[in-house]
Amino acid sequence: MINKDKKPELLIPAGGLDTLKVAIDYGADAVYMGGQRFGLRAKADNFTIEEMREACRYVHSTGKKIYLTVNIFAHNDDIDGIKEYFRELHKAGLDRGDTKIDALLISDSGIFMLAKEMLPDIDIHISTQANNTNYLIYKFWYEHGATRVVAARELSLNEIKTIRDHIPEDMEIEAFMHGAMCISYSGRCLLSSYFTGRDANKGACTHPCRWKYSVVEEKRPGEYLPVEEDERGTYIFNSKDLCMIEYIPDMIAAGIDSFKVEGRMKTALYVAAVTRTYRKAIDDYYISEELYRSNMSYYKDEISACTYRQFTTGFYFHKPDEDTQIYDSNTYVNNYIYIGCVENVVEHDGKKLIVIHQKNKFVVGDRLSIMDFDRDNIDVVVEDIFDEKMTPMESAPHPKQLLYISLDHAEGIKQGMIIRAKRP
Ligand code: SF4
């Protein structure tokens, strides 16, 4: 029996202001962002203090929530900087009013203590990096004032259910629903530090788990002997991505309050596709299980249309086995090209023109697909392309160029919609 009063939160990553707006427009209940310091994912755009203020205002104006990651494991040398950072957040009003961050996402108990002292009005969620594997950990954090704990990725749904049964009702459980997996135990990976000096636990992972490895015999430099577990190949560390679109009822039954999507470095196209699909699937399930099951092929097609590796259910039903890794390639499957986001729709010479900053090349005559916020796609053909001086162009080869596009029809196209093109 599902609790119709308590729909789980759909929590989407925001690598920058653009993707944050896309996530909200396509149906996220909450977003999480990183500041320019002390949040994992150093390679994401991340938010300046002023951008955080803008992000909070925007998210709150839609009635949604916004969280900030401060989830590094700090060394002694980091402490003064973290204090200064928390002072900056307070000074910028990020702990009050319409610019208040709804929660900080923290791994380190020392940073937790500092946040409690310096930003007492902001809720604290305990990051998955803190390895939250049993109900005593949840109780510990509850008693210390955390309102939510993110489940360790290594937990099964049965274990999460047991945690739910042992913790207070108002303590929230957040768990990953979709996104990349590490082959290491969460937050305990030294591959990137070892190979490149860039620390995964400080947000700078260079993903050596996806590299191609060979064996070299000392006296035969340059002769690469393949590392093969079997005939499938050599990418022995390369995990499939988590995807739980088929198991929303199981996630709800386990007592999970917030469904989290991984990936603060993903494109707006990925964010739009994943958010819209999970939004639709959750809402359908809350209308009826029959509706949810009947739309499964739509969800799977849409999820597969965005950038992904191959899918796994991670640890949720059993421990990962040899089928959880990808052996023959380290590349993504990628069915669509990101063309841009509708920034405006303007009238010119009696025609509606779509304004975008181009992300990938397209030409006059191309078929494009515009992602409606709800579910459908608006299929269009490019009739004309103009540059910012309204000079006609046959193609749009320059990334980030401001363009005006005339389409064969423009009904229903709104600001914020993502434009994509099917790969040939
Ligand atoms: S190298 Fe791979 S397994 Fe290690 S932290 Fe980075 S993504 Fe995770």
Short mmCIF file of C-alpha atoms and ligand atoms in Angstrom, two decimals:
data_model
loop_
_atom_site.label_atom_id
_atom_site.label_comp_id
_atom_site.label_asym_id
_atom_site.label_seq_id
_atom_site.Cartn_x
_atom_site.Cartn_y
_atom_site.Cartn_z
CA MET A 1 0.00 0.00 0.00
CA ILE A 2 1.53 3.33 -0.96
CA ASN A 3 1.27 6.45 1.14
CA LYS A 4 -0.49 8.89 -1.22
CA ASP A 5 0.25 11.82 1.08
CA LYS A 6 3.98 11.39 0.89
CA LYS A 7 5.27 11.27 -2.64
CA PRO A 8 9.06 10.89 -2.63
CA GLU A 9 11.13 13.90 -3.55
CA LEU A 10 12.82 13.85 -6.98
CA LEU A 11 16.27 15.31 -6.35
CA ILE A 12 18.30 16.41 -9.38
CA PRO A 13 21.91 17.60 -9.67
CA ALA A 14 22.61 21.16 -10.82
CA GLY A 15 26.12 21.72 -12.18
CA GLY A 16 25.37 25.39 -12.92
CA LEU A 17 22.51 27.89 -13.11
CA ASP A 18 21.48 26.68 -16.57
CA THR A 19 21.07 23.06 -15.58
CA LEU A 20 19.40 24.09 -12.32
CA LYS A 21 16.67 25.89 -14.25
CA VAL A 22 16.32 22.93 -16.63
CA ALA A 23 15.93 20.55 -13.66
CA ILE A 24 13.22 22.71 -12.09
CA ASP A 25 11.40 23.29 -15.39
CA TYR A 26 11.31 19.55 -16.14
CA GLY A 27 9.89 18.58 -12.76
CA ALA A 28 12.52 18.28 -10.01
CA ASP A 29 11.19 18.72 -6.47
CA ALA A 30 14.65 19.72 -5.28
CA VAL A 31 18.12 20.35 -6.68
CA TYR A 32 21.60 20.11 -5.21
CA MET A 33 24.49 22.37 -6.15
CA GLY A 34 28.15 22.73 -5.25
CA GLY A 35 29.85 25.93 -4.23
CA GLN A 36 33.26 26.77 -5.64
CA ARG A 37 34.91 25.29 -2.56
CA PHE A 38 34.57 22.18 -0.38
CA GLY A 39 32.00 20.26 -2.43
CA LEU A 40 32.92 17.10 -4.35
CA ARG A 41 32.89 17.50 -8.17
CA ALA A 42 35.56 20.15 -8.63
CA LYS A 43 35.15 19.88 -12.42
CA ALA A 44 31.48 20.91 -12.42
CA ASP A 45 30.85 24.62 -13.10
CA ASN A 46 29.81 25.13 -9.48
CA PHE A 47 28.19 28.23 -8.05
CA THR A 48 29.63 31.54 -6.91
CA ILE A 49 28.03 33.09 -3.84
CA GLU A 50 26.06 35.48 -6.05
CA GLU A 51 24.89 32.59 -8.27
CA MET A 52 23.80 30.69 -5.16
CA ARG A 53 21.63 33.66 -4.19
CA GLU A 54 20.08 33.73 -7.64
CA ALA A 55 19.60 29.95 -7.60
CA CYS A 56 17.87 30.02 -4.18
CA ARG A 57 15.54 32.83 -5.26
CA TYR A 58 14.63 31.02 -8.49
CA VAL A 59 14.07 27.63 -6.85
CA HIS A 60 12.00 29.10 -3.99
CA SER A 61 9.90 31.14 -6.41
CA THR A 62 8.75 27.77 -7.82
CA GLY A 63 8.09 26.29 -4.37
CA LYS A 64 10.96 23.77 -4.71
CA LYS A 65 14.03 23.13 -2.52
CA ILE A 66 17.75 23.62 -2.95
CA TYR A 67 20.67 21.97 -1.16
CA LEU A 68 24.39 22.79 -1.08
CA THR A 69 27.11 20.14 -0.96
CA VAL A 70 29.98 20.72 1.47
CA ASN A 71 30.94 17.06 1.43
CA ILE A 72 34.72 16.85 1.37
CA PHE A 73 36.64 15.10 4.09
CA ALA A 74 38.56 18.01 5.59
CA HIS A 75 42.19 18.01 6.64
CA ASN A 76 43.51 20.38 9.32
CA ASP A 77 44.56 22.85 6.64
CA ASP A 78 40.98 23.07 5.34
CA ILE A 79 39.38 24.14 8.62
CA ASP A 80 40.08 27.88 8.51
CA GLY A 81 38.87 28.00 4.91
CA ILE A 82 35.64 26.22 5.78
CA LYS A 83 34.99 28.66 8.64
CA GLU A 84 35.56 31.55 6.27
CA TYR A 85 33.24 29.92 3.69
CA PHE A 86 30.44 29.53 6.26
CA ARG A 87 30.92 33.20 7.28
CA GLU A 88 30.58 34.17 3.60
CA LEU A 89 27.38 32.13 3.26
CA HIS A 90 25.94 33.88 6.31
CA LYS A 91 27.05 37.33 5.14
CA ALA A 92 25.38 36.72 1.75
CA GLY A 93 22.08 35.85 3.46
CA LEU A 94 22.20 32.23 2.33
CA ASP A 95 20.91 31.08 5.71
CA ARG A 96 17.73 33.18 5.78
CA GLY A 97 14.81 34.57 3.79
CA ASP A 98 14.21 33.68 0.15
CA THR A 99 17.93 33.09 -0.37
CA LYS A 100 18.11 30.46 2.36
CA ILE A 101 19.70 27.17 1.34
CA ASP A 102 17.31 24.43 2.48
CA ALA A 103 20.03 22.03 3.58
CA LEU A 104 23.78 21.49 3.61
CA LEU A 105 25.05 18.09 2.49
CA ILE A 106 27.94 17.13 4.75
CA SER A 107 30.16 14.03 5.19
CA ASP A 108 32.68 15.11 7.77
CA SER A 109 31.64 15.20 11.45
CA GLY A 110 33.95 18.17 12.09
CA ILE A 111 32.30 20.19 9.31
CA PHE A 112 28.93 19.07 10.68
CA MET A 113 29.86 20.55 14.07
CA LEU A 114 31.00 23.82 12.47
CA ALA A 115 27.81 24.10 10.40
CA LYS A 116 25.67 23.57 13.50
CA GLU A 117 27.50 26.40 15.26
CA MET A 118 27.83 28.85 12.39
CA LEU A 119 24.72 28.20 10.25
CA PRO A 120 22.26 26.85 12.83
CA ASP A 121 19.16 27.69 10.78
CA ILE A 122 20.09 25.47 7.82
CA ASP A 123 19.11 21.77 7.96
CA ILE A 124 21.89 19.25 7.56
CA HIS A 125 21.79 16.11 5.42
CA ILE A 126 24.53 13.51 5.85
CA SER A 127 26.20 12.67 2.53
CA THR A 128 26.53 9.14 1.15
CA GLN A 129 30.30 9.69 1.41
CA ALA A 130 29.95 9.13 5.17
CA ASN A 131 29.13 5.42 4.51
CA ASN A 132 25.71 5.29 6.13
CA THR A 133 25.26 1.53 6.22
CA ASN A 134 23.16 0.79 9.35
CA TYR A 135 20.27 2.20 11.40
CA LEU A 136 22.49 3.13 14.38
CA ILE A 137 24.34 5.58 12.15
CA TYR A 138 21.00 7.15 11.19
CA LYS A 139 19.97 7.35 14.86
CA PHE A 140 23.32 8.86 15.78
CA TRP A 141 22.91 11.63 13.22
CA TYR A 142 19.25 12.15 14.15
CA GLU A 143 20.21 12.65 17.79
CA HIS A 144 22.86 15.15 16.72
CA GLY A 145 20.33 17.15 14.71
CA ALA A 146 20.60 15.94 11.10
CA THR A 147 17.23 15.74 9.35
CA ARG A 148 18.22 13.36 6.54
CA VAL A 149 20.85 10.73 5.79
CA VAL A 150 21.80 9.59 2.29
CA ALA A 151 22.00 5.79 2.12
CA ALA A 152 25.36 4.24 1.26
CA ARG A 153 25.30 2.94 -2.30
CA GLU A 154 26.30 -0.49 -0.98
CA LEU A 155 22.93 -1.08 0.73
CA SER A 156 20.21 -3.40 -0.56
CA LEU A 157 16.58 -2.26 -0.54
CA ASN A 158 15.93 -4.81 2.24
CA GLU A 159 18.62 -3.18 4.36
CA ILE A 160 17.13 0.27 3.71
CA LYS A 161 13.73 -1.06 4.77
CA THR A 162 15.25 -2.34 8.01
CA ILE A 163 16.80 1.09 8.61
CA ARG A 164 13.39 2.71 7.97
CA ASP A 165 11.82 0.39 10.56
CA HIS A 166 14.35 1.41 13.21
CA ILE A 167 14.50 5.19 12.84
CA PRO A 168 12.07 7.99 13.74
CA GLU A 169 9.40 8.70 11.12
CA ASP A 170 10.57 12.28 10.63
CA MET A 171 14.13 11.24 9.79
CA GLU A 172 14.42 11.20 6.02
CA ILE A 173 16.23 8.65 3.89
CA GLU A 174 17.68 9.76 0.56
CA ALA A 175 18.95 7.13 -1.87
CA PHE A 176 20.39 7.05 -5.38
CA MET A 177 17.92 6.31 -8.15
CA HIS A 178 19.97 6.94 -11.28
CA GLY A 179 23.51 7.70 -12.41
CA ALA A 180 27.13 6.62 -12.51
CA MET A 181 28.49 4.12 -10.00
CA CYS A 182 32.00 3.80 -8.60
CA ILE A 183 33.67 0.40 -8.63
CA SER A 184 35.24 1.31 -5.30
CA TYR A 185 33.56 1.43 -1.91
CA SER A 186 31.92 4.90 -1.88
CA GLY A 187 34.35 7.61 -0.99
CA ARG A 188 37.25 5.21 -0.59
CA CYS A 189 38.98 5.37 -3.96
CA LEU A 190 42.62 6.25 -4.45
CA LEU A 191 42.94 5.48 -8.17
CA SER A 192 42.72 9.11 -9.28
CA SER A 193 45.08 10.38 -6.57
CA TYR A 194 47.56 7.65 -7.40
CA PHE A 195 47.59 8.12 -11.18
CA THR A 196 47.10 11.87 -11.53
CA GLY A 197 47.46 13.44 -8.08
CA ARG A 198 43.83 14.56 -8.30
CA ASP A 199 41.89 13.50 -5.26
CA ALA A 200 38.47 11.89 -5.81
CA ASN A 201 37.62 12.69 -2.21
CA LYS A 202 38.12 16.36 -2.92
CA GLY A 203 35.94 16.29 -6.03
CA ALA A 204 38.67 16.04 -8.65
CA CYS A 205 38.31 12.43 -9.85
CA THR A 206 39.79 11.84 -13.32
CA HIS A 207 37.88 8.52 -13.65
CA PRO A 208 40.79 6.10 -14.10
CA CYS A 209 38.31 3.29 -13.47
CA ARG A 210 37.11 3.89 -17.05
CA TRP A 211 40.56 3.73 -18.63
CA LYS A 212 41.81 0.84 -20.72
CA TYR A 213 44.44 -1.25 -18.94
CA SER A 214 47.12 -3.61 -20.27
CA VAL A 215 50.07 -5.47 -18.79
CA VAL A 216 53.63 -4.54 -19.82
CA GLU A 217 56.54 -6.88 -19.13
CA GLU A 218 59.52 -4.84 -17.85
CA LYS A 219 61.96 -5.92 -20.59
CA ARG A 220 59.47 -5.39 -23.43
CA PRO A 221 58.47 -1.72 -23.16
CA GLY A 222 55.77 -0.73 -25.60
CA GLU A 223 54.34 -4.27 -25.84
CA TYR A 224 50.89 -4.14 -24.34
CA LEU A 225 49.47 -7.47 -23.28
CA PRO A 226 45.70 -7.34 -22.89
CA VAL A 227 44.12 -7.81 -19.47
CA GLU A 228 41.14 -10.03 -20.15
CA GLU A 229 38.94 -11.76 -17.66
CA ASP A 230 37.29 -13.48 -20.57
CA GLU A 231 36.67 -12.93 -24.25
CA ARG A 232 34.71 -9.72 -23.55
CA GLY A 233 37.75 -7.56 -23.09
CA THR A 234 39.68 -5.23 -20.90
CA TYR A 235 37.72 -2.48 -19.14
CA ILE A 236 37.78 -4.41 -15.89
CA PHE A 237 36.81 -1.56 -13.58
CA ASN A 238 34.15 0.12 -15.72
CA SER A 239 30.79 -0.03 -13.89
CA LYS A 240 27.41 0.21 -15.56
CA ASP A 241 25.16 3.11 -14.50
CA LEU A 242 22.43 2.74 -11.91
CA CYS A 243 18.87 2.93 -13.27
CA MET A 244 15.83 2.19 -11.08
CA ILE A 245 13.10 3.38 -13.43
CA GLU A 246 11.51 -0.10 -13.37
CA TYR A 247 11.62 -0.35 -9.59
CA ILE A 248 9.93 2.80 -8.28
CA PRO A 249 7.40 0.76 -6.25
CA ASP A 250 10.28 -1.13 -4.57
CA MET A 251 12.07 2.15 -3.72
CA ILE A 252 8.87 3.55 -2.19
CA ALA A 253 8.18 0.31 -0.28
CA ALA A 254 11.67 0.51 1.23
CA GLY A 255 10.67 3.82 2.84
CA ILE A 256 12.94 6.12 0.81
CA ASP A 257 11.89 9.78 1.03
CA SER A 258 14.12 11.28 -1.63
CA PHE A 259 15.11 9.75 -4.98
CA LYS A 260 18.47 11.12 -5.99
CA VAL A 261 19.94 11.39 -9.48
CA GLU A 262 23.74 11.52 -9.65
CA GLY A 263 25.72 13.80 -11.98
CA ARG A 264 26.55 17.45 -11.37
CA MET A 265 28.73 17.41 -14.48
CA LYS A 266 26.00 16.26 -16.89
CA THR A 267 24.61 18.34 -19.76
CA ALA A 268 21.28 20.15 -19.77
CA LEU A 269 20.02 17.54 -22.27
CA TYR A 270 20.77 14.71 -19.84
CA VAL A 271 19.22 16.60 -16.92
CA ALA A 272 16.06 17.36 -18.91
CA ALA A 273 15.62 13.77 -20.14
CA VAL A 274 16.27 12.10 -16.80
CA THR A 275 14.19 14.59 -14.79
CA ARG A 276 11.22 14.50 -17.12
CA THR A 277 11.21 10.70 -17.28
CA TYR A 278 11.43 10.10 -13.53
CA ARG A 279 8.89 12.88 -12.88
CA LYS A 280 6.46 11.18 -15.22
CA ALA A 281 7.12 7.70 -13.83
CA ILE A 282 6.64 8.76 -10.18
CA ASP A 283 3.49 10.75 -10.97
CA ASP A 284 2.06 7.89 -13.05
CA TYR A 285 2.70 5.43 -10.23
CA TYR A 286 0.85 7.68 -7.80
CA ILE A 287 -2.12 7.72 -10.17
CA SER A 288 -2.08 3.93 -10.56
CA GLU A 289 0.38 1.09 -10.80
CA GLU A 290 -1.31 0.01 -14.03
CA LEU A 291 -0.59 3.38 -15.65
CA TYR A 292 3.03 3.20 -14.49
CA ARG A 293 3.49 -0.31 -15.92
CA SER A 294 1.77 0.59 -19.18
CA ASN A 295 4.15 3.52 -19.76
CA MET A 296 7.32 1.54 -19.01
CA SER A 297 8.52 1.35 -22.61
CA TYR A 298 8.17 5.16 -22.90
CA TYR A 299 10.30 5.67 -19.76
CA LYS A 300 12.92 3.21 -20.95
CA ASP A 301 13.10 4.76 -24.42
CA GLU A 302 13.45 8.26 -22.98
CA ILE A 303 16.06 7.26 -20.40
CA SER A 304 18.01 5.41 -23.09
CA ALA A 305 17.83 8.48 -25.31
CA CYS A 306 20.14 10.44 -23.04
CA THR A 307 23.79 9.77 -22.48
CA TYR A 308 24.31 6.54 -20.58
CA ARG A 309 26.56 3.54 -20.31
CA GLN A 310 24.51 0.41 -19.73
CA PHE A 311 22.26 -0.09 -16.76
CA THR A 312 22.43 -1.99 -13.49
CA THR A 313 20.41 -2.02 -10.27
CA GLY A 314 23.64 -1.75 -8.27
CA PHE A 315 23.41 -3.29 -4.77
CA TYR A 316 19.64 -2.91 -4.43
CA PHE A 317 18.66 -6.53 -5.14
CA HIS A 318 21.94 -8.43 -4.79
CA LYS A 319 25.66 -7.80 -4.63
CA PRO A 320 27.07 -6.66 -8.00
CA ASP A 321 28.47 -9.52 -10.07
CA GLU A 322 30.36 -9.91 -13.34
CA ASP A 323 27.36 -8.50 -15.26
CA THR A 324 27.64 -5.16 -13.45
CA GLN A 325 30.78 -4.14 -15.35
CA ILE A 326 31.21 -3.12 -18.99
CA TYR A 327 34.15 -4.98 -20.52
CA ASP A 328 34.29 -4.07 -24.15
CA SER A 329 34.24 -0.27 -24.20
CA ASN A 330 34.68 2.82 -22.08
CA THR A 331 32.48 5.04 -24.21
CA TYR A 332 28.97 6.25 -23.58
CA VAL A 333 26.00 5.28 -25.67
CA ASN A 334 24.62 8.59 -26.89
CA ASN A 335 21.53 8.65 -29.08
CA TYR A 336 20.85 12.38 -29.21
CA ILE A 337 22.87 15.53 -29.83
CA TYR A 338 22.24 18.58 -27.65
CA ILE A 339 21.40 21.53 -29.93
CA GLY A 340 20.51 24.18 -27.33
CA CYS A 341 17.90 25.57 -24.98
CA VAL A 342 15.07 27.86 -26.11
CA GLU A 343 16.08 31.20 -24.60
CA ASN A 344 13.28 33.17 -26.15
CA VAL A 345 10.61 33.09 -28.84
CA VAL A 346 10.46 36.38 -30.78
CA GLU A 347 8.44 37.75 -33.71
CA HIS A 348 10.30 38.87 -36.85
CA ASP A 349 8.67 39.74 -40.19
CA GLY A 350 5.49 37.99 -39.06
CA LYS A 351 7.34 34.78 -38.17
CA LYS A 352 8.18 33.25 -34.81
CA LEU A 353 11.92 32.78 -34.30
CA ILE A 354 13.53 30.61 -31.63
CA VAL A 355 16.55 32.17 -29.92
CA ILE A 356 19.34 29.82 -28.80
CA HIS A 357 23.06 29.65 -28.13
CA GLN A 358 24.14 26.75 -30.34
CA LYS A 359 25.73 23.76 -28.60
CA ASN A 360 26.27 21.45 -31.59
CA LYS A 361 26.20 21.83 -35.35
CA PHE A 362 22.94 21.66 -37.30
CA VAL A 363 21.90 22.82 -40.78
CA VAL A 364 18.84 24.16 -42.58
CA GLY A 365 16.55 21.22 -43.30
CA ASP A 366 17.52 19.24 -40.18
CA ARG A 367 14.82 17.59 -38.13
CA LEU A 368 14.96 18.60 -34.47
CA SER A 369 13.03 17.44 -31.45
CA ILE A 370 11.98 19.97 -28.80
CA MET A 371 11.36 18.44 -25.38
CA ASP A 372 8.05 19.59 -23.95
CA PHE A 373 8.13 19.98 -20.16
CA ASP A 374 5.43 17.42 -19.62
CA ARG A 375 6.05 14.38 -21.77
CA ASP A 376 5.79 14.78 -25.53
CA ASN A 377 8.36 16.01 -27.98
CA ILE A 378 7.61 18.65 -30.59
CA ASP A 379 9.17 17.51 -33.87
CA VAL A 380 10.18 20.37 -36.15
CA VAL A 381 12.19 21.07 -39.31
CA VAL A 382 14.69 23.95 -39.48
CA GLU A 383 13.62 26.36 -42.26
CA ASP A 384 16.06 29.22 -41.72
CA ILE A 385 18.99 30.08 -39.48
CA PHE A 386 20.06 33.70 -38.82
CA ASP A 387 22.99 35.09 -36.89
CA GLU A 388 22.58 37.96 -34.42
CA LYS A 389 22.62 40.53 -37.26
CA MET A 390 19.82 38.56 -38.95
CA THR A 391 22.13 37.40 -41.73
CA PRO A 392 20.90 34.08 -43.14
CA MET A 393 23.17 31.02 -42.60
CA GLU A 394 22.97 27.57 -44.18
CA SER A 395 24.45 25.85 -41.11
CA ALA A 396 25.33 26.64 -37.50
CA PRO A 397 28.88 25.36 -37.00
CA HIS A 398 30.10 27.69 -34.24
CA PRO A 399 29.59 26.51 -30.65
CA LYS A 400 27.89 29.03 -28.34
CA GLN A 401 26.90 31.32 -31.25
CA LEU A 402 23.67 33.28 -30.70
CA LEU A 403 21.18 32.19 -33.37
CA TYR A 404 17.62 32.85 -34.47
CA ILE A 405 15.93 29.81 -35.97
CA SER A 406 12.78 29.68 -38.00
CA LEU A 407 10.97 26.32 -37.85
CA ASP A 408 8.18 24.79 -39.92
CA HIS A 409 5.91 25.35 -36.89
CA ALA A 410 6.40 26.87 -33.44
CA GLU A 411 3.18 26.09 -31.56
CA GLY A 412 3.74 25.06 -27.96
CA ILE A 413 7.45 25.97 -27.94
CA LYS A 414 8.34 27.79 -24.72
CA GLN A 415 11.35 29.40 -23.12
CA GLY A 416 13.49 26.83 -21.29
CA MET A 417 12.68 23.85 -23.52
CA ILE A 418 15.63 21.72 -24.59
CA ILE A 419 16.28 21.11 -28.29
CA ARG A 420 17.89 17.86 -29.40
CA ALA A 421 18.61 16.08 -32.67
CA LYS A 422 18.73 12.34 -33.23
CA ARG A 423 22.20 11.09 -34.07
CA PRO A 424 22.39 9.93 -37.70
S1 SF4 B 1 38.19 6.45 -10.24
FE1 SF4 B 1 36.18 5.59 -10.67
S2 SF4 B 1 35.73 4.35 -8.84
FE2 SF4 B 1 37.35 5.78 -8.26
S3 SF4 B 1 36.24 7.58 -7.40
FE3 SF4 B 1 36.65 7.98 -9.58
S4 SF4 B 1 34.72 7.32 -10.60
FE4 SF4 B 1 34.76 6.36 -8.54
#
